[in-house]
Amino acid sequence: MYSQGLTDAKGSEEPQELLDAFQKKIDAEIKIEPRDWMPEAYRKTLIRQMSQHAHSEIVGQLPEGNWITRAPTLKRKMILLAKVQDEAGHGLYIYSATETLGVSREQLTTELLTGQAKYSSIFNYPTTSWADIGAIGWLVDGAAIMNQVPLCRASYGPYARSMVRICKEESFHQRQGYEIMTVLARGSEAQKIMAQKALNRFWWPSLMMFGPSDKDSKHSEQSMKWKIKRFSNDDLRQKFIDATVPQAEHLGLTIPDPELKWNDDKQGYDHGEINWDEFMNVIKGHGPCNHQRMQARIKAHEEGAWVRDAVEVYQANQQKIKEEAA
Amino acid sequence: MSSKLYEVFIRSKAGLNHRHVGSLHASDEKMALMNARDVYTRRQEGVSIWVVEAKYITASNPAQEHQWFDPAEDKVYRHPTFYPLNKEVENM
Ligand SMILES: [Fe+2]
Ligand SMILES: [Fe+2]
């Protein structure tokens, strides 16, 4: 029965009893592990979701990497380096979890570099001042945390475990960003303006990180059933807004949304309409930095070729030495 | 490049078992160890690392989970609680 399921998974027909047993496991909050039977659609959806997530961690290094050499103090530089290094680590955790679904790292890399795979729209915005690094840590990592905390309970074991690791590291990211903002907001008039401008630039793109509005979100229902998504896009966005507005007030900064106001009935904030045209535009590759980001990734990959070659030669030589000694 | 897949196990402190934490790619054991240190122990998560090439791990078949592990289910007599203790004997 097991091997039959495997064969069928590659074709179109999957035995109903296996599908039912699978869903029953998920409903009972039993994790799915790499070698367990799973519907092909579940595997494919996970590969897409997880690889997009991994790519986002990797591309997400670029906007912040932009400020490593120009961080205002040695302390800030060390913190930023550690943060960006963490993001590389996050990419690796998720890539390795994705590989357990039977897709190779090489294929994932190729999909990113050829533009077949997507990554989060937020990383296609430029970082034009030091305050943007503060805004990114506070808002972008803050939004990422909102997304990732529920994923620690995702039904796929390796994914959930990588999220647990990641979430532990993310709160440092958010706090260091908020601290940058705090220092600027309490600084000179010019610094305060810098902080406000960074908030203005990153507020709306951060809200877009949660994806399209629920009424336009095409993958949601099945993903919820499979428990690889626990809350809807709009619910997570609302949580983020409710958590963030008081933090902005504490800094004495203004959220750039004139329609933002507290709604006592829903015990949350109402907010203005998101510019979905801008969102779609960035997703389709026409954001301010899409081209630049892809070029940077391709360049890094190509310029790293000699390292991969050198490793290969080294390995062959080591093998030869071993054989000669034997 | 001929990179291999390694599974990584970390002992978080002396006295505890090594525990599987994830995997990574490397060209040999030495590189795997160094990468594991950078990827999985940036915050003192470990005092010792094992890496083993994934292909050397033999695993039980998840489809046989019930055949393999259910037989232990009805052997309650393997647990101390199966044996009622006389009231007079307080500890055993
Ligand atoms: Fe991250
Ligand atoms: Fe982060």
XYZ file of C-alpha atoms and ligand atoms in Angstrom:
420
model
C 0.000 0.000 0.000
C 2.811 2.355 0.904
C 4.719 1.915 -2.327
C 1.514 2.100 -4.295
C 0.908 5.479 -2.703
C 4.350 6.590 -3.768
C 3.854 5.536 -7.350
C 0.483 7.151 -7.484
C 1.824 10.367 -6.061
C 3.850 10.841 -9.202
C 0.848 10.263 -11.411
C -2.494 11.874 -10.957
C -4.444 9.476 -8.821
C -3.875 9.260 -5.119
C -5.857 6.660 -3.176
C -8.627 8.302 -1.198
C -7.803 6.312 1.903
C -4.257 7.657 1.962
C -5.520 11.192 1.442
C -8.009 10.766 4.272
C -5.433 9.277 6.607
C -3.115 12.172 5.802
C -5.728 14.809 6.576
C -6.672 12.995 9.765
C -3.083 13.176 10.938
C -2.958 16.881 10.229
C -6.251 17.500 12.000
C -4.855 15.660 15.007
C -1.797 17.972 14.946
C 0.545 15.089 14.173
C 3.540 16.402 12.255
C 4.373 15.153 8.784
C 7.988 14.027 8.454
C 10.088 13.778 5.273
C 9.596 10.093 4.481
C 5.912 9.966 5.389
C 3.405 9.644 2.595
C 2.051 13.019 1.506
C -0.117 14.219 -1.365
C 1.897 15.544 -4.273
C 0.070 18.881 -4.068
C 1.092 19.277 -0.412
C 4.712 18.600 -1.330
C 4.607 21.065 -4.220
C 2.902 23.803 -2.239
C 5.429 23.408 0.552
C 8.370 23.522 -1.832
C 7.010 26.733 -3.301
C 6.267 28.353 0.047
C 9.486 27.264 1.744
C 11.785 28.111 -1.144
C 10.210 31.558 -1.488
C 10.824 31.995 2.197
C 14.461 30.872 1.912
C 15.076 33.114 -1.097
C 13.653 36.055 0.853
C 16.137 35.496 3.663
C 18.995 35.444 1.155
C 17.922 38.444 -0.932
C 16.992 40.218 2.303
C 20.691 40.510 3.108
C 21.187 42.969 0.264
C 19.316 46.106 1.404
C 20.996 45.910 4.814
C 24.355 44.822 3.473
C 24.303 48.176 1.717
C 24.965 49.894 5.076
C 27.532 47.596 6.677
C 30.493 49.660 5.528
C 28.728 52.904 6.413
C 27.273 52.065 9.810
C 27.769 55.119 12.056
C 29.796 53.363 14.766
C 31.840 50.197 15.189
C 29.180 48.861 17.548
C 26.442 49.378 14.973
C 28.600 47.767 12.330
C 29.163 44.650 14.430
C 25.459 44.382 15.221
C 24.472 44.794 11.581
C 27.038 42.221 10.462
C 25.666 39.738 12.982
C 22.121 40.429 11.854
C 22.902 39.993 8.168
C 24.830 36.817 8.958
C 21.749 35.534 10.771
C 19.684 36.101 7.631
C 22.127 33.969 5.638
C 21.711 31.323 8.328
C 17.916 31.557 8.074
C 18.165 30.973 4.354
C 20.288 27.886 4.977
C 17.978 26.434 7.633
C 15.027 26.701 5.290
C 16.890 25.491 2.211
C 17.962 22.397 4.112
C 14.388 21.835 5.298
C 13.128 22.262 1.725
C 15.592 19.690 0.445
C 13.942 17.052 2.638
C 11.000 17.298 0.220
C 13.154 15.876 -2.549
C 14.259 19.022 -4.361
C 17.961 19.781 -4.784
C 19.737 22.887 -3.544
C 21.091 23.462 -7.022
C 17.605 23.533 -8.458
C 16.451 26.007 -5.826
C 19.393 28.291 -6.525
C 18.778 28.096 -10.251
C 15.127 28.995 -9.793
C 16.100 32.102 -7.852
C 18.798 33.220 -10.262
C 16.648 32.719 -13.348
C 13.762 34.617 -11.818
C 11.407 31.607 -11.821
C 11.091 31.764 -8.053
C 9.799 34.716 -6.098
C 10.981 36.333 -2.898
C 9.333 38.857 -0.596
C 8.401 42.130 -2.307
C 9.844 44.181 0.566
C 13.450 43.574 -0.450
C 12.955 45.419 -3.710
C 12.929 48.753 -1.906
C 16.150 50.765 -1.515
C 17.831 51.705 1.756
C 18.643 55.360 1.247
C 19.573 56.424 4.773
C 20.908 54.862 7.968
C 17.452 55.264 9.490
C 16.156 52.748 6.947
C 18.225 50.101 8.720
C 16.343 50.953 11.896
C 13.005 50.882 10.088
C 13.794 47.522 8.503
C 14.705 45.856 11.790
C 11.666 47.304 13.528
C 9.050 46.914 10.786
C 10.288 44.322 8.311
C 11.644 41.899 10.884
C 8.619 42.732 13.011
C 6.298 41.714 10.178
C 8.404 38.619 9.548
C 7.982 37.610 13.195
C 4.188 37.937 12.902
C 4.334 35.591 9.935
C 6.804 33.139 11.357
C 5.564 32.610 14.886
C 2.447 30.703 13.735
C 4.636 28.732 11.311
C 6.480 27.236 14.284
C 3.368 25.018 14.449
C 3.268 24.240 10.724
C 2.308 20.660 9.917
C 5.580 19.832 8.183
C 8.144 18.924 10.852
C 11.359 20.216 9.255
C 9.684 23.520 8.354
C 8.260 24.007 11.840
C 11.631 23.222 13.441
C 13.484 25.692 11.224
C 10.928 28.341 12.167
C 11.525 27.746 15.864
C 15.230 28.409 15.375
C 14.543 31.460 13.254
C 12.040 33.021 15.630
C 14.537 32.782 18.467
C 16.914 34.921 16.421
C 14.398 37.378 14.983
C 13.604 39.198 18.175
C 17.176 40.452 18.358
C 16.676 41.780 14.820
C 13.560 43.678 15.693
C 14.949 45.109 18.909
C 18.167 46.372 17.371
C 16.092 48.105 14.684
C 13.788 49.704 17.216
C 16.785 50.834 19.204
C 18.247 52.562 16.147
C 14.904 54.325 15.689
C 14.772 55.279 19.366
C 18.200 56.891 19.282
C 17.308 58.853 16.146
C 13.859 59.860 17.380
C 15.404 61.248 20.559
C 18.269 62.901 18.733
C 18.624 66.193 16.873
C 15.850 67.622 14.731
C 17.607 66.330 11.615
C 17.830 62.823 13.081
C 14.176 62.902 14.010
C 13.260 63.832 10.451
C 15.448 60.984 9.191
C 13.578 58.526 11.387
C 10.177 59.831 10.289
C 11.145 59.627 6.619
C 12.306 56.041 7.038
C 8.980 55.151 8.659
C 7.185 56.874 5.779
C 9.135 54.813 3.244
C 8.787 51.437 4.928
C 5.307 51.516 6.474
C 3.232 50.599 3.433
C 5.698 48.124 1.921
C 5.791 46.409 5.330
C 2.007 46.015 5.295
C 2.297 44.505 1.823
C 4.584 41.796 3.214
C 1.505 39.954 4.462
C 0.421 39.384 0.892
C -2.795 40.171 -0.972
C -5.991 40.873 0.864
C -7.976 37.770 1.883
C -10.530 38.267 -0.846
C -7.772 37.997 -3.485
C -5.608 35.363 -1.864
C -5.792 32.246 -3.985
C -3.770 29.719 -1.988
C -5.185 30.377 1.444
C -7.974 27.892 1.962
C -6.102 24.697 1.110
C -3.007 25.903 2.969
C -5.080 26.503 6.087
C -6.521 23.003 5.820
C -3.022 21.606 5.547
C -1.884 23.788 8.440
C 1.013 25.295 6.579
C -0.714 28.602 7.113
C -2.426 29.332 10.407
C -3.872 32.814 10.019
C -5.145 34.725 7.013
C -3.108 37.541 5.455
C -5.490 40.206 6.704
C -5.565 38.820 10.236
C -1.788 38.848 10.474
C -1.641 42.333 8.979
C -4.150 43.571 11.543
C -2.123 42.050 14.379
C 0.984 43.750 13.080
C -0.689 47.149 12.847
C -2.171 46.863 16.313
C 1.201 45.945 17.772
C 3.178 48.573 15.877
C 1.104 51.750 16.191
C 1.774 52.168 19.939
C 5.490 51.572 19.281
C 5.492 54.438 16.783
C 3.634 56.664 19.232
C 6.218 55.863 21.872
C 8.895 57.132 19.485
C 6.895 60.277 18.788
C 6.680 59.321 15.113
C 3.600 59.448 12.904
C 2.319 56.475 10.886
C 1.905 57.785 7.322
C -1.759 56.857 7.053
C -4.298 59.669 7.584
C -7.117 57.119 7.805
C -5.537 55.188 10.637
C -7.730 55.296 13.726
C -8.650 53.151 16.692
C -11.869 51.198 16.319
C -13.323 50.428 19.712
C -15.769 47.837 18.394
C -13.180 45.616 16.821
C -10.521 46.532 19.385
C -8.081 47.221 16.611
C -7.037 49.943 14.189
C -8.820 50.761 10.956
C -6.414 51.689 8.218
C -6.362 53.188 4.750
C -6.431 51.112 1.583
C -3.133 49.556 0.530
C -1.869 50.471 -2.914
C -2.308 47.046 -4.493
C -1.183 48.272 -7.897
C 2.183 49.089 -6.408
C 2.285 45.659 -4.756
C 1.497 43.822 -8.001
C 4.003 45.933 -9.821
C 6.813 45.000 -7.427
C 5.789 41.320 -7.505
C 5.960 41.367 -11.279
C 9.517 42.646 -11.174
C 9.054 46.385 -11.617
C 9.833 47.595 -8.105
C 12.581 50.149 -7.519
C 15.311 47.540 -6.944
C 14.164 44.217 -8.467
C 16.726 44.381 -11.231
C 19.521 45.467 -8.932
C 18.787 42.653 -6.450
C 18.810 39.960 -9.108
C 21.983 41.345 -10.647
C 23.670 41.312 -7.246
C 22.690 37.685 -6.648
C 23.839 36.591 -10.093
C 27.102 38.475 -9.742
C 27.778 36.911 -6.341
C 27.069 33.464 -7.727
C 29.268 33.936 -10.778
C 32.106 35.557 -8.887
C 31.970 32.724 -6.367
C 32.579 30.149 -9.078
C 36.338 30.058 -8.431
C 35.680 29.140 -4.794
C 33.510 26.216 -5.824
C 36.130 25.166 -8.361
C 38.937 25.450 -5.827
C 37.014 23.304 -3.357
C 36.581 20.671 -5.987
C 40.274 20.594 -6.864
C 41.200 20.517 -3.192
C 38.876 17.624 -2.612
C 40.315 15.675 -5.570
C 43.842 16.306 -4.321
C 42.984 15.181 -0.810
C 41.513 12.013 -2.245
C 44.686 11.380 -4.211
C 46.872 11.893 -1.151
C 44.731 9.478 0.797
C 44.952 6.855 -1.927
C 48.710 7.213 -2.253
C 49.160 6.821 1.465
C 47.042 3.678 1.521
C 30.556 21.137 -7.607
C 30.596 17.827 -5.835
C 28.988 18.925 -2.617
C 27.614 16.310 -0.283
C 24.729 16.440 2.116
C 25.656 16.160 5.792
C 23.355 15.784 8.781
C 24.363 17.814 11.809
C 24.098 16.775 15.464
C 24.892 19.077 18.356
C 25.532 18.494 22.047
C 24.242 21.631 23.704
C 26.177 21.065 26.931
C 28.200 18.368 28.629
C 25.935 15.676 30.030
C 23.354 15.837 27.229
C 23.026 13.758 24.061
C 23.911 15.056 20.653
C 20.709 16.064 18.915
C 19.884 16.373 15.248
C 19.548 20.043 14.264
C 19.476 20.056 10.459
C 21.697 19.511 7.475
C 24.098 21.331 5.214
C 26.256 20.925 2.129
C 30.021 20.565 2.192
C 32.723 18.951 0.119
C 34.238 16.991 3.008
C 33.930 16.348 6.743
C 36.232 19.173 7.716
C 34.254 21.724 5.763
C 31.020 20.264 7.077
C 32.196 20.767 10.657
C 33.247 24.347 10.018
C 30.003 25.174 8.259
C 28.006 23.521 11.018
C 29.740 25.706 13.564
C 28.856 28.848 11.609
C 25.320 27.853 10.702
C 24.101 26.142 13.848
C 26.106 27.494 16.804
C 26.268 31.272 16.420
C 24.830 31.730 19.906
C 26.663 29.108 21.921
C 24.108 26.435 21.105
C 26.712 23.729 21.415
C 29.929 22.397 22.901
C 30.342 19.540 20.433
C 29.297 18.825 16.848
C 28.892 15.581 14.905
C 28.468 15.591 11.153
C 27.659 12.503 9.156
C 27.109 12.197 5.460
C 23.378 11.701 4.999
C 23.784 8.635 2.779
C 25.282 6.655 5.657
C 22.144 6.893 7.769
C 19.867 3.863 7.689
C 16.351 4.686 8.781
C 13.294 2.650 9.646
C 10.458 2.788 7.180
C 7.686 5.167 8.269
C 5.121 2.973 6.503
C 6.016 0.197 8.932
C 5.621 2.419 11.947
C 2.721 0.380 13.338
C 4.231 -3.046 12.678
C 7.409 -1.944 14.356
C 6.308 0.026 17.331
C 2.782 -1.051 18.212
C 3.783 -4.430 19.711
C 5.189 -2.540 22.701
C 1.795 -1.004 23.360
C 0.129 -3.953 25.098
C 3.083 -4.885 27.264
C 2.001 -2.845 30.216
C 3.768 -5.275 32.550
C 7.019 -3.650 31.492
C 6.130 -0.608 33.546
C 6.351 -0.398 37.338
C 2.850 1.029 37.612
C 1.467 -2.353 36.499
C 2.244 -3.710 39.960
C 0.132 -2.434 42.823
C 2.166 -1.863 45.907
C 1.021 -3.039 49.315
C 0.084 -0.086 51.463
C 2.511 -1.212 54.139
C 5.409 -0.936 51.732
C 5.728 2.758 51.136
C 8.570 3.051 48.716
C 9.906 0.729 46.090
Fe 15.279 36.137 8.876
Fe 15.541 38.922 10.538
